[in-house]
Coordinates of C-alpha atoms in Angstrom, one line a residue:
Chain X
X1 CA 92.9 98.1 80.1
X2 CA 89.4 97.6 81.5
X3 CA 88.8 98.7 85.1
X4 CA 87.2 96.9 88.0
X5 CA 83.5 96.2 87.1
X6 CA 80.7 96.0 89.6
X7 CA 77.0 95.3 89.4
X8 CA 74.4 96.4 90.1
X9 CA 75.2 100.1 90.5
X10 CA 72.2 100.6 92.7
X11 CA 70.0 98.4 94.8
X12 CA 67.0 99.1 97.1
X13 CA 65.7 96.3 99.3
X14 CA 63.6 95.9 102.4
X15 CA 65.2 94.9 105.7
X16 CA 65.5 91.1 106.2
X17 CA 65.7 90.6 102.5
X18 CA 68.9 89.2 100.9
X19 CA 71.1 90.9 98.3
X20 CA 74.2 90.0 96.3
X21 CA 76.9 92.1 94.7
X22 CA 79.2 91.1 91.9
X23 CA 82.8 92.2 91.1
X24 CA 85.0 91.5 88.2
X25 CA 88.6 92.7 89.0
X26 CA 91.2 93.8 86.5
X27 CA 92.5 90.8 84.5
X28 CA 95.5 89.2 86.2
X29 CA 95.0 90.9 89.6
X30 CA 95.5 88.3 92.3
X31 CA 94.3 90.4 95.2
X32 CA 90.6 91.5 95.6
X33 CA 89.1 93.6 98.3
X34 CA 85.6 94.4 99.4
X35 CA 85.0 97.7 101.3
X36 CA 81.9 99.2 102.9
X37 CA 81.6 103.0 102.7
X38 CA 78.8 104.4 104.9
X39 CA 77.7 107.9 104.1
X40 CA 80.0 110.4 105.6
X41 CA 82.7 107.9 106.4
X42 CA 85.7 106.5 104.7
X43 CA 85.8 103.0 103.1
X44 CA 86.3 100.2 105.6
X45 CA 87.8 96.9 104.5
X46 CA 85.3 94.0 104.9
X47 CA 87.3 91.1 103.3
X48 CA 90.5 90.6 101.3
X49 CA 91.1 87.6 98.9
X50 CA 94.5 86.4 97.6
X51 CA 93.5 84.4 94.5
X52 CA 90.6 82.3 95.9
X53 CA 91.7 82.3 99.5
X54 CA 90.7 84.7 102.3
X55 CA 93.5 86.7 103.7
X56 CA 91.6 89.0 106.1
X57 CA 87.9 88.9 107.0
X58 CA 88.3 90.3 110.5
X59 CA 85.8 93.1 110.0
X60 CA 83.2 91.1 108.0
X61 CA 80.0 90.5 110.0
X62 CA 79.9 86.8 109.4
X63 CA 76.5 86.3 110.8
X64 CA 75.0 88.0 107.8
X65 CA 77.7 88.7 105.3
X66 CA 79.4 86.2 103.1
X67 CA 81.8 86.5 100.2
X68 CA 83.4 84.1 97.8
X69 CA 85.9 84.3 94.9
X70 CA 85.5 81.1 92.9
X71 CA 88.4 80.3 90.6
X72 CA 90.3 83.4 91.9
X73 CA 88.7 85.8 89.5
X74 CA 85.1 87.2 90.0
X75 CA 83.8 87.7 93.4
X76 CA 80.3 88.0 95.0
X77 CA 79.4 89.6 98.3
X78 CA 76.1 88.6 99.9
X79 CA 74.1 90.0 102.7
X80 CA 71.4 87.9 104.3
X81 CA 69.3 89.2 106.0
X82 CA 69.9 92.9 105.5
X83 CA 69.6 95.4 108.2
X84 CA 68.9 99.2 108.0
X85 CA 72.5 99.9 109.0
X86 CA 73.8 98.0 106.0
X87 CA 72.8 100.9 103.8
X88 CA 76.1 102.0 102.2
X89 CA 78.2 101.9 99.1
X90 CA 80.0 98.6 98.6
X91 CA 83.3 99.0 96.8
X92 CA 85.4 96.4 95.1
X93 CA 89.1 96.9 94.5
X94 CA 91.9 94.8 93.0
X95 CA 95.6 94.9 92.9
X96 CA 98.3 92.9 91.1
X97 CA 99.7 91.7 94.4
X98 CA 99.1 92.5 98.0
X99 CA 101.7 95.2 98.6
X100 CA 101.9 99.0 99.2
X101 CA 104.0 99.1 96.0
X102 CA 101.1 98.0 94.0
X103 CA 98.1 100.3 93.6
X104 CA 94.6 99.2 94.5
X105 CA 92.2 100.0 91.7
X106 CA 88.6 100.6 92.7
X107 CA 85.3 99.9 91.0
X108 CA 82.5 102.5 90.9
X109 CA 80.7 100.8 93.7
X110 CA 77.2 99.5 94.4
X111 CA 74.9 101.8 96.4
X112 CA 72.6 99.8 98.7
X113 CA 69.6 101.3 100.4
X114 CA 67.8 99.1 103.0
X115 CA 64.3 100.4 103.8
Chain I
X1 CA 94.6 101.1 116.6
X2 CA 95.7 103.0 113.5
X3 CA 93.5 105.9 112.4
X4 CA 93.4 108.9 110.0
X5 CA 91.8 112.2 110.8
X6 CA 90.8 114.7 108.0
X7 CA 89.4 118.2 108.1
X8 CA 85.7 118.3 107.6
X9 CA 84.3 119.7 104.4
X10 CA 83.0 120.9 102.3
X11 CA 85.9 123.1 101.2
X12 CA 84.6 125.8 98.9
X13 CA 87.1 127.7 96.7
X14 CA 87.2 129.9 93.7
X15 CA 89.1 128.8 90.7
X16 CA 92.9 129.4 90.9
X17 CA 92.8 129.6 94.7
X18 CA 95.3 127.8 96.9
X19 CA 94.1 124.5 98.4
X20 CA 95.1 122.8 101.7
X21 CA 93.3 119.8 103.1
X22 CA 94.6 118.7 106.4
X23 CA 95.3 115.1 107.3
X24 CA 96.9 113.7 110.5
X25 CA 97.4 110.1 111.4
X26 CA 97.9 107.8 114.4
X27 CA 99.9 104.6 113.8
X28 CA 102.6 102.4 115.1
X29 CA 105.8 102.9 113.4
X30 CA 106.0 104.6 110.0
X31 CA 103.1 103.7 107.8
X32 CA 102.8 104.5 104.1
X33 CA 100.5 107.4 103.4
X34 CA 98.1 108.0 100.5
X35 CA 95.7 110.5 99.0
X36 CA 92.8 109.1 97.0
X37 CA 90.3 111.1 95.0
X38 CA 86.7 110.3 94.1
X39 CA 85.2 112.2 91.2
X40 CA 81.4 112.3 90.9
X41 CA 80.0 109.0 89.7
X42 CA 83.5 107.3 89.6
X43 CA 85.5 105.0 91.8
X44 CA 88.3 106.0 94.1
X45 CA 91.6 106.7 92.3
X46 CA 95.1 107.0 93.8
X47 CA 96.2 110.6 93.6
X48 CA 99.6 110.4 95.3
X49 CA 101.6 108.5 98.0
X50 CA 104.6 108.7 100.2
X51 CA 106.3 105.7 101.9
X52 CA 108.8 107.2 104.3
X53 CA 109.3 110.3 106.3
X54 CA 110.1 113.5 104.4
X55 CA 109.0 112.0 101.1
X56 CA 106.9 114.2 98.9
X57 CA 104.2 112.7 96.8
X58 CA 103.0 114.7 93.8
X59 CA 100.6 114.3 90.9
X60 CA 98.4 116.6 88.7
X61 CA 99.7 119.6 90.6
X62 CA 98.8 118.2 94.0
X63 CA 101.5 117.7 96.6
X64 CA 101.7 116.2 100.1
X65 CA 104.8 115.8 102.3
X66 CA 105.1 113.0 104.9
X67 CA 105.8 114.8 108.2
X68 CA 106.9 112.3 110.9
X69 CA 107.3 115.0 113.6
X70 CA 103.7 116.2 113.2
X71 CA 102.2 112.9 112.0
X72 CA 100.7 114.8 109.1
X73 CA 100.2 114.4 105.3
X74 CA 98.4 117.6 104.2
X75 CA 97.3 117.9 100.6
X76 CA 98.1 121.1 98.8
X77 CA 97.6 122.6 95.3
X78 CA 98.7 126.0 94.2
X79 CA 95.8 126.8 91.9
X80 CA 92.7 124.7 91.8
X81 CA 90.4 124.2 88.8
X82 CA 86.7 123.5 88.6
X83 CA 87.6 119.9 87.4
X84 CA 89.3 119.3 90.8
X85 CA 85.9 119.3 92.5
X86 CA 85.7 115.8 94.1
X87 CA 86.0 114.0 97.5
X88 CA 89.5 113.5 98.7
X89 CA 90.4 110.7 101.1
X90 CA 93.6 110.5 103.2
X91 CA 94.7 106.9 104.0
X92 CA 97.5 104.9 105.5
X93 CA 98.7 101.4 105.3
X94 CA 99.9 99.8 108.5
X95 CA 103.5 98.7 109.0
X96 CA 102.3 95.3 110.1
X97 CA 99.7 94.8 107.3
X98 CA 101.1 96.7 104.4
X99 CA 98.3 96.4 101.9
X100 CA 95.4 97.1 104.3
X101 CA 94.2 100.7 103.8
X102 CA 92.7 102.7 106.6
X103 CA 90.8 105.7 105.3
X104 CA 89.8 109.1 106.8
X105 CA 86.3 110.3 106.4
X106 CA 86.9 112.2 103.2
X107 CA 86.8 116.0 102.4
X108 CA 84.6 117.3 99.7
X109 CA 86.1 120.1 97.6
X110 CA 83.9 122.4 95.5
X111 CA 85.6 124.8 93.1
X112 CA 83.5 127.5 91.5
X113 CA 84.5 129.5 88.4

């Protein structure tokens, strides 16, 4: 079974530019998560989708971050405009259903550097 | 709010040494507890979990016991290998939002031959 795919793996941009990340979850997984992992910290949930609906976006900086999951499969996370403090690894994860009984599977992440 | 505290790394060990990585948590009620591992260049993988007090999670020689009285979930392995070198994250899921994971800061383990 193919894992969670993310692209690009690395991205370097200047502050105030925009950037987008793409995630393809494991086939059949209804729940998709985006996490932000700043260097030296644990992952922090940004947004959770159940199919194509948002379940939790309480920690998403909505003035600059946006995310969508069209058709309940692939997802994109966008930052516009980027700030220096957005430098982090952005992780996508998926699970069959939203429950502790079902493991979250993580992709390799996209490392963003904002200069 | 709920939180997880892990010992700082790096933890540096020789092959076949005993490993302990400390993890304590603060949460309302009795959350589920997890250990995730991140090998170099790879995504996070679930290593083991425990969903109620006194449960022991185990996998690949690693163990952790859910201790309600000390609010701890320490990770142990009796004999580490070079291939265990990775970053280990302790995490919990809240009683009230059971699929939302809250992670600790991670502990890097380096095992030398």
